[in-house]
Amino acid sequence: MISIHLPADKEKLLTFPAGTPLALTGTVFTARDLAHRRLAQMIRKKQELPFELKDSLIFYAGPAPAPPGQICGAIGPTTSRRMDPYTPLLLEHGMLGALGKGRRGSETREAFIRFQRVYLVTAGGAAALLSRHVRKIAPIAFEDLGPEAVYKVELFEFPCFVGLDIQGNDIYNMREESS
Amino acid sequence: MFCRSIGYQTVLRAAEDLIQKASFRLPEGVEKALRSADSGGDGPGRDSLEMIQRNMDVSAREKVPLCQDTGLAFFYIRLGGSVVIEGGSLEGALNEAAASQYASLFLRKSVVKSPLRRINTGTNTPVIIHYEIVEGDELEINFMAKGGGSENKSRMSMLNTDAGEEGVLQFVLDTVTEAGPDPCPPLFLGIGMGGSFDHAPWLAKKALFRPVRQRHPDPLMAALEEKITSHVNTLSGVGIQGFGRGVTVLDTFIETAPCHIASFPLAVNINCHSARYAQVVL
């Protein structure tokens, strides 16, 4: 498992092949379905976004509330593909990469390669464990959306894998490639 | 006529207990299947399986939900014909139980008022309730917290009447292969066979409440359950979390019903590895 610290290692992050296990430390922003819709609208209307998208990693997640005395409630990846319609636009506006689960559509894959950005994935259904890799979490925008708000999350040695590398290799096609 | 009355508060407490039980601890058979699952060797699949196994420990120990998607709340009710709920409605008790537990246990509220308006109800209600009126004076409550990812990848088809087992195997394989990583494999498959366009998907959901490794009482269906599991595991190539290696399907459950001479309704309700359900009989 390779340790990555953001933002210091943002160039290094792009060098690993699909399938590489990573331990990610640094700040990310959550955004899922409705937050994506709003971010895209704001970009199209040339409005200022609630956080700096440039060089930010977006985590496709809607966390459960934190129980008293705990830093973070259950948190984990949702299906990335639903964000495909917005991803090329976000990449165009400087997004460093995304963290989610599942395959991306061909247009989205091409956009990641074109902008030389990285798509990370992690295991779904391990949200209690993953919550222990969060140092801090707070909503920073769209709080009316409840779990679909944008949360600023400080990850600590968060286990994940390179899903799509900048050569276009895909963790979900590796079985065919290796056999 | 003899009637047995069960108080609203009794139903409410029982339903609350089920939600608590299901959210932090998997049923014994599910946990066992995950602990002994084939990891497929080194790689992201094995790493993910280890995460899933450690996740069960953290969830039980620290009372953090197993998954951030704490689900749409499903209740499958078997209500004895001579049971009367006193002091309120059954539907009211189940909704109140969900609203109170999703708040007090810090579960995620994952329900929007309408598919078009998409405004969160903030309570994880309304719950979905399926009723069966059965003989007797008991009330059986089954609860399931089911995530959206696996529900999204579930499929229904009206097959040709001569589709046979081959047709079933093909449709289930196609459904799981197309779903790939999205429903969070390794999976449990609920298969609804027969009935009608509306009934087959309910049978598929109902099948998912059956304990792991408990086979259908009809030997033909029991054998088909085994066949589906092995067929998909051999041919889908999906593997743990869709990473291509290790087990894809942990178990398959079929429920059947008679159907029209022109029809062969078939529904596949996929459940993720975090199969959260619990039962109580009052």
Tab-separated table of N, CA and C in Angstrom, chain B residues 96-208:
chain	number	residue	atom	x	y	z
B	96	GLU	N	-43.392	5.098	12.376
B	96	GLU	CA	-42.874	5.792	13.559
B	96	GLU	C	-41.557	5.152	14.015
B	97	ALA	N	-41.504	3.813	13.948
B	97	ALA	CA	-40.283	3.100	14.343
B	97	ALA	C	-39.105	3.529	13.467
B	98	ALA	N	-39.340	3.603	12.169
B	98	ALA	CA	-38.252	3.989	11.252
B	98	ALA	C	-37.825	5.433	11.510
B	99	ALA	N	-38.791	6.327	11.630
B	99	ALA	CA	-38.451	7.744	11.841
B	99	ALA	C	-37.640	7.903	13.125
B	100	SER	N	-38.047	7.230	14.189
B	100	SER	CA	-37.341	7.417	15.457
B	100	SER	C	-35.963	6.752	15.430
B	101	GLN	N	-35.857	5.550	14.863
B	101	GLN	CA	-34.568	4.863	14.882
B	101	GLN	C	-33.557	5.449	13.895
B	102	TYR	N	-34.031	5.889	12.730
B	102	TYR	CA	-33.074	6.475	11.781
B	102	TYR	C	-32.497	7.772	12.344
B	103	ALA	N	-33.274	8.435	13.236
B	103	ALA	CA	-32.740	9.627	13.911
B	103	ALA	C	-31.830	9.216	15.065
B	104	SER	N	-32.330	8.375	15.983
B	104	SER	CA	-31.581	8.157	17.219
B	104	SER	C	-30.370	7.243	17.046
B	105	LEU	N	-30.348	6.439	16.002
B	105	LEU	CA	-29.183	5.568	15.764
B	105	LEU	C	-28.212	6.194	14.747
B	106	PHE	N	-28.494	7.417	14.330
B	106	PHE	CA	-27.620	8.135	13.391
B	106	PHE	C	-27.458	7.383	12.072
B	107	LEU	N	-28.583	6.875	11.597
B	107	LEU	CA	-28.610	6.233	10.282
B	107	LEU	C	-28.877	7.332	9.240
B	108	ARG	N	-28.534	7.038	7.995
B	108	ARG	CA	-28.703	8.064	6.965
B	108	ARG	C	-30.152	8.144	6.497
B	109	LYS	N	-30.609	9.356	6.238
B	109	LYS	CA	-31.965	9.536	5.714
B	109	LYS	C	-31.879	9.567	4.197
B	110	SER	N	-32.327	8.494	3.574
B	110	SER	CA	-32.076	8.304	2.137
B	110	SER	C	-33.351	8.308	1.296
B	111	VAL	N	-34.395	8.999	1.776
B	111	VAL	CA	-35.656	8.995	1.032
B	111	VAL	C	-35.995	10.402	0.536
B	112	VAL	N	-36.310	10.512	-0.761
B	112	VAL	CA	-36.811	11.781	-1.287
B	112	VAL	C	-38.310	11.665	-1.544
B	113	LYS	N	-38.996	12.823	-1.447
B	113	LYS	CA	-40.462	12.844	-1.522
B	113	LYS	C	-40.985	12.350	-2.851
B	114	SER	N	-40.283	12.709	-3.918
B	114	SER	CA	-40.762	12.287	-5.239
B	114	SER	C	-39.561	12.154	-6.159
B	115	PRO	N	-39.638	11.210	-7.102
B	115	PRO	CA	-38.497	11.003	-7.997
B	115	PRO	C	-38.178	12.251	-8.816
B	116	LEU	N	-39.166	13.080	-9.067
B	116	LEU	CA	-38.905	14.283	-9.851
B	116	LEU	C	-38.457	15.445	-8.976
B	117	ARG	N	-39.146	15.654	-7.865
B	117	ARG	CA	-38.805	16.822	-7.029
B	117	ARG	C	-37.543	16.589	-6.210
B	118	ARG	N	-37.304	15.361	-5.780
B	118	ARG	CA	-36.070	14.978	-5.080
B	118	ARG	C	-35.765	15.838	-3.859
B	119	ILE	N	-36.760	15.984	-2.994
B	119	ILE	CA	-36.556	16.688	-1.724
B	119	ILE	C	-36.552	15.641	-0.610
B	120	ASN	N	-35.474	15.652	0.187
B	120	ASN	CA	-35.328	14.637	1.228
B	120	ASN	C	-36.424	14.793	2.280
B	121	THR	N	-37.050	13.662	2.655
B	121	THR	CA	-38.109	13.735	3.663
B	121	THR	C	-37.527	13.976	5.053
B	122	GLY	N	-36.219	13.696	5.219
B	122	GLY	CA	-35.549	13.972	6.486
B	122	GLY	C	-35.798	12.950	7.581
B	123	THR	N	-36.617	11.939	7.296
B	123	THR	CA	-36.966	10.951	8.337
B	123	THR	C	-36.727	9.510	7.884
B	124	ASN	N	-36.303	9.340	6.654
B	124	ASN	CA	-36.207	8.029	6.009
B	124	ASN	C	-37.561	7.316	5.887
B	125	THR	N	-38.632	8.063	6.046
B	125	THR	CA	-39.955	7.511	5.779
B	125	THR	C	-40.529	8.217	4.551
B	126	PRO	N	-41.552	7.656	3.922
B	126	PRO	CA	-42.261	6.448	4.302
B	126	PRO	C	-41.477	5.167	4.064
B	127	VAL	N	-41.797	4.176	4.892
B	127	VAL	CA	-41.226	2.844	4.701
B	127	VAL	C	-42.057	2.109	3.655
B	128	ILE	N	-41.513	1.012	3.140
B	128	ILE	CA	-42.279	0.190	2.202
B	128	ILE	C	-42.755	-1.060	2.944
B	129	ILE	N	-44.039	-1.336	2.842
B	129	ILE	CA	-44.613	-2.455	3.602
B	129	ILE	C	-45.293	-3.441	2.648
B	130	HIS	N	-44.977	-4.703	2.808
B	130	HIS	CA	-45.702	-5.772	2.105
B	130	HIS	C	-46.450	-6.601	3.141
B	131	TYR	N	-47.722	-6.821	2.892
B	131	TYR	CA	-48.545	-7.572	3.842
B	131	TYR	C	-48.932	-8.932	3.286
B	132	GLU	N	-48.936	-9.922	4.167
B	132	GLU	CA	-49.612	-11.188	3.869
B	132	GLU	C	-50.543	-11.473	5.036
B	133	ILE	N	-51.790	-11.735	4.735
B	133	ILE	CA	-52.722	-12.108	5.792
B	133	ILE	C	-52.719	-13.634	5.864
B	134	VAL	N	-52.343	-14.151	7.025
B	134	VAL	CA	-52.218	-15.611	7.171
B	134	VAL	C	-53.136	-16.085	8.290
B	135	GLU	N	-53.314	-17.396	8.380
B	135	GLU	CA	-54.111	-17.942	9.474
B	135	GLU	C	-53.399	-17.747	10.794
B	136	GLY	N	-54.166	-17.636	11.858
B	136	GLY	CA	-53.550	-17.647	13.179
B	136	GLY	C	-53.626	-16.327	13.910
B	137	ASP	N	-52.947	-16.300	15.067
B	137	ASP	CA	-53.047	-15.133	15.949
B	137	ASP	C	-51.676	-14.516	16.226
B	138	GLU	N	-50.764	-14.677	15.255
B	138	GLU	CA	-49.429	-14.114	15.436
B	138	GLU	C	-49.170	-12.980	14.448
B	139	LEU	N	-48.244	-12.123	14.822
B	139	LEU	CA	-47.794	-11.068	13.916
B	139	LEU	C	-46.291	-11.255	13.707
B	140	GLU	N	-45.924	-11.590	12.453
B	140	GLU	CA	-44.496	-11.744	12.119
B	140	GLU	C	-44.038	-10.475	11.405
B	141	ILE	N	-42.992	-9.854	11.935
B	141	ILE	CA	-42.443	-8.646	11.315
B	141	ILE	C	-41.042	-8.952	10.808
B	142	ASN	N	-40.836	-8.745	9.527
B	142	ASN	CA	-39.502	-8.874	8.932
B	142	ASN	C	-39.062	-7.499	8.472
B	143	PHE	N	-37.861	-7.119	8.848
B	143	PHE	CA	-37.324	-5.821	8.435
B	143	PHE	C	-36.105	-6.041	7.544
B	144	MET	N	-35.971	-5.203	6.527
B	144	MET	CA	-34.758	-5.215	5.712
B	144	MET	C	-34.353	-3.773	5.414
B	145	ALA	N	-33.065	-3.468	5.647
B	145	ALA	CA	-32.504	-2.178	5.227
B	145	ALA	C	-31.786	-2.450	3.919
B	146	LYS	N	-32.296	-1.866	2.826
B	146	LYS	CA	-31.725	-2.232	1.532
B	146	LYS	C	-31.202	-1.008	0.791
B	147	GLY	N	-29.960	-1.106	0.385
B	147	GLY	CA	-29.280	0.012	-0.271
B	147	GLY	C	-29.778	0.249	-1.691
B	148	GLY	N	-29.527	1.451	-2.191
B	148	GLY	CA	-29.988	1.831	-3.526
B	148	GLY	C	-29.163	1.220	-4.647
B	149	GLY	N	-27.870	0.989	-4.393
B	149	GLY	CA	-26.993	0.479	-5.447
B	149	GLY	C	-27.421	-0.872	-5.970
B	150	SER	N	-27.801	-1.765	-5.058
B	150	SER	CA	-28.201	-3.104	-5.486
B	150	SER	C	-29.616	-3.098	-6.051
B	151	GLU	N	-30.453	-2.222	-5.504
B	151	GLU	CA	-31.833	-2.128	-6.007
B	151	GLU	C	-31.818	-1.606	-7.454
B	152	ASN	N	-30.926	-0.654	-7.729
B	152	ASN	CA	-30.831	-0.062	-9.068
B	152	ASN	C	-30.490	-1.083	-10.139
B	153	LYS	N	-29.770	-2.132	-9.761
B	153	LYS	CA	-29.292	-3.096	-10.753
B	153	LYS	C	-30.196	-4.321	-10.857
B	154	SER	N	-31.312	-4.316	-10.143
B	154	SER	CA	-32.265	-5.423	-10.207
B	154	SER	C	-33.079	-5.326	-11.492
B	155	ARG	N	-33.510	-6.468	-12.015
B	155	ARG	CA	-34.172	-6.489	-13.320
B	155	ARG	C	-35.384	-7.416	-13.322
B	156	MET	N	-36.298	-7.129	-14.261
B	156	MET	CA	-37.502	-7.940	-14.418
B	156	MET	C	-37.696	-8.188	-15.899
B	157	SER	N	-38.155	-9.382	-16.261
B	157	SER	CA	-38.416	-9.665	-17.671
B	157	SER	C	-39.597	-10.613	-17.807
B	158	MET	N	-40.341	-10.464	-18.889
B	158	MET	CA	-41.392	-11.428	-19.208
B	158	MET	C	-40.800	-12.354	-20.275
B	159	LEU	N	-40.371	-13.534	-19.842
B	159	LEU	CA	-39.721	-14.478	-20.762
B	159	LEU	C	-40.763	-15.195	-21.613
B	160	ASN	N	-40.287	-15.876	-22.656
B	160	ASN	CA	-41.185	-16.761	-23.397
B	160	ASN	C	-41.519	-17.979	-22.545
B	161	THR	N	-42.692	-18.552	-22.803
B	161	THR	CA	-43.165	-19.651	-21.952
B	161	THR	C	-42.234	-20.869	-22.012
B	162	ASP	N	-41.495	-21.014	-23.113
B	162	ASP	CA	-40.600	-22.173	-23.227
B	162	ASP	C	-39.155	-21.829	-22.833
B	163	ALA	N	-38.986	-20.730	-22.093
B	163	ALA	CA	-37.624	-20.301	-21.718
B	163	ALA	C	-36.905	-21.374	-20.897
B	164	GLY	N	-37.636	-22.028	-20.024
B	164	GLY	CA	-37.058	-23.117	-19.234
B	164	GLY	C	-35.943	-22.644	-18.314
B	165	GLU	N	-35.237	-23.614	-17.743
B	165	GLU	CA	-34.134	-23.288	-16.841
B	165	GLU	C	-33.033	-22.530	-17.569
B	166	GLU	N	-32.823	-22.892	-18.852
B	166	GLU	CA	-31.788	-22.214	-19.642
B	166	GLU	C	-32.046	-20.717	-19.712
B	167	GLY	N	-33.304	-20.375	-19.957
B	167	GLY	CA	-33.683	-18.963	-20.067
B	167	GLY	C	-33.483	-18.229	-18.752
B	168	VAL	N	-33.801	-18.919	-17.661
B	168	VAL	CA	-33.624	-18.312	-16.339
B	168	VAL	C	-32.131	-18.079	-16.072
B	169	LEU	N	-31.332	-19.105	-16.309
B	169	LEU	CA	-29.883	-19.000	-16.064
B	169	LEU	C	-29.283	-17.853	-16.874
B	170	GLN	N	-29.722	-17.746	-18.141
B	170	GLN	CA	-29.171	-16.690	-19.007
B	170	GLN	C	-29.547	-15.299	-18.522
B	171	PHE	N	-30.826	-15.128	-18.140
B	171	PHE	CA	-31.269	-13.800	-17.710
B	171	PHE	C	-30.580	-13.372	-16.409
B	172	VAL	N	-30.425	-14.320	-15.494
B	172	VAL	CA	-29.773	-13.992	-14.222
B	172	VAL	C	-28.300	-13.655	-14.471
B	173	LEU	N	-27.646	-14.469	-15.319
B	173	LEU	CA	-26.233	-14.204	-15.645
B	173	LEU	C	-26.074	-12.817	-16.282
B	174	ASP	N	-26.946	-12.518	-17.241
B	174	ASP	CA	-26.872	-11.202	-17.910
B	174	ASP	C	-27.074	-10.067	-16.913
B	175	THR	N	-28.037	-10.252	-16.006
B	175	THR	CA	-28.333	-9.204	-15.022
B	175	THR	C	-27.115	-8.932	-14.142
B	176	VAL	N	-26.496	-10.004	-13.646
B	176	VAL	CA	-25.360	-9.843	-12.726
B	176	VAL	C	-24.131	-9.299	-13.480
B	177	THR	N	-23.918	-9.784	-14.697
B	177	THR	CA	-22.760	-9.340	-15.478
B	177	THR	C	-22.872	-7.864	-15.819
B	178	GLU	N	-24.069	-7.478	-16.245
B	178	GLU	CA	-24.302	-6.080	-16.605
B	178	GLU	C	-24.171	-5.178	-15.374
B	179	ALA	N	-24.601	-5.676	-14.241
B	179	ALA	CA	-24.518	-4.896	-12.994
B	179	ALA	C	-23.058	-4.667	-12.604
B	180	GLY	N	-22.205	-5.667	-12.858
B	180	GLY	CA	-20.779	-5.544	-12.569
B	180	GLY	C	-20.506	-5.156	-11.129
B	181	PRO	N	-19.655	-4.141	-10.918
B	181	PRO	CA	-19.288	-3.760	-9.551
B	181	PRO	C	-20.378	-2.974	-8.810
B	182	ASP	N	-21.328	-2.390	-9.537
B	182	ASP	CA	-22.220	-1.390	-8.934
B	182	ASP	C	-23.038	-1.861	-7.732
B	183	PRO	N	-23.582	-3.095	-7.729
B	183	PRO	CA	-24.385	-3.484	-6.558
B	183	PRO	C	-23.559	-4.019	-5.381
B	184	CYS	N	-22.250	-3.835	-5.405
B	184	CYS	CA	-21.361	-4.260	-4.320
B	184	CYS	C	-21.317	-5.772	-4.097
B	185	PRO	N	-20.804	-6.513	-5.098
B	185	PRO	CA	-20.614	-7.939	-4.910
B	185	PRO	C	-19.502	-8.230	-3.896
B	186	PRO	N	-19.524	-9.406	-3.231
B	186	PRO	CA	-20.362	-10.570	-3.521
B	186	PRO	C	-21.824	-10.367	-3.125
B	187	LEU	N	-22.705	-10.982	-3.931
B	187	LEU	CA	-24.132	-10.692	-3.893
B	187	LEU	C	-24.958	-11.836	-3.330
B	188	PHE	N	-26.177	-11.479	-2.949
B	188	PHE	CA	-27.238	-12.458	-2.720
B	188	PHE	C	-28.297	-12.187	-3.773
B	189	LEU	N	-28.828	-13.243	-4.389
B	189	LEU	CA	-29.816	-13.061	-5.455
B	189	LEU	C	-31.188	-13.559	-5.004
B	190	GLY	N	-32.169	-12.694	-5.112
B	190	GLY	CA	-33.556	-13.090	-4.906
B	190	GLY	C	-34.213	-13.233	-6.269
B	191	ILE	N	-34.766	-14.405	-6.531
B	191	ILE	CA	-35.373	-14.668	-7.844
B	191	ILE	C	-36.872	-14.871	-7.652
B	192	GLY	N	-37.667	-14.076	-8.352
B	192	GLY	CA	-39.113	-14.254	-8.344
B	192	GLY	C	-39.531	-14.831	-9.677
B	193	MET	N	-40.151	-15.994	-9.624
B	193	MET	CA	-40.487	-16.695	-10.860
B	193	MET	C	-41.981	-16.961	-10.875
B	194	GLY	N	-42.673	-16.480	-11.901
B	194	GLY	CA	-44.106	-16.700	-11.983
B	194	GLY	C	-44.894	-15.518	-11.455
B	195	GLY	N	-46.196	-15.762	-11.238
B	195	GLY	CA	-47.063	-14.661	-10.830
B	195	GLY	C	-47.396	-13.789	-12.024
B	196	SER	N	-47.041	-12.517	-11.930
B	196	SER	CA	-47.392	-11.568	-12.981
B	196	SER	C	-46.342	-10.467	-13.006
B	197	PHE	N	-46.590	-9.468	-13.851
B	197	PHE	CA	-45.659	-8.350	-14.013
B	197	PHE	C	-45.379	-7.651	-12.684
B	198	ASP	N	-46.399	-7.549	-11.829
B	198	ASP	CA	-46.215	-6.867	-10.543
B	198	ASP	C	-45.795	-7.834	-9.438
B	199	HIS	N	-46.210	-9.104	-9.557
B	199	HIS	CA	-46.000	-10.037	-8.449
B	199	HIS	C	-44.580	-10.605	-8.412
B	200	ALA	N	-43.981	-10.846	-9.583
B	200	ALA	CA	-42.651	-11.488	-9.622
B	200	ALA	C	-41.585	-10.677	-8.872
B	201	PRO	N	-41.528	-9.340	-9.041
B	201	PRO	CA	-40.515	-8.583	-8.285
B	201	PRO	C	-40.723	-8.662	-6.774
B	202	TRP	N	-41.963	-8.739	-6.350
B	202	TRP	CA	-42.194	-8.891	-4.903
B	202	TRP	C	-41.691	-10.269	-4.429
B	203	LEU	N	-41.946	-11.303	-5.225
B	203	LEU	CA	-41.443	-12.628	-4.854
B	203	LEU	C	-39.919	-12.611	-4.736
B	204	ALA	N	-39.279	-11.869	-5.650
B	204	ALA	CA	-37.816	-11.783	-5.631
B	204	ALA	C	-37.328	-11.110	-4.351
B	205	LYS	N	-38.023	-10.062	-3.953
B	205	LYS	CA	-37.648	-9.372	-2.707
B	205	LYS	C	-37.879	-10.290	-1.521
B	206	LYS	N	-39.038	-10.947	-1.500
B	206	LYS	CA	-39.390	-11.847	-0.395
B	206	LYS	C	-38.347	-12.956	-0.249
B	207	ALA	N	-37.840	-13.440	-1.378
B	207	ALA	CA	-36.837	-14.517	-1.349
B	207	ALA	C	-35.591	-14.088	-0.580
B	208	LEU	N	-35.272	-12.791	-0.629
B	208	LEU	CA	-34.053	-12.287	0.033
B	208	LEU	C	-34.143	-12.313	1.551
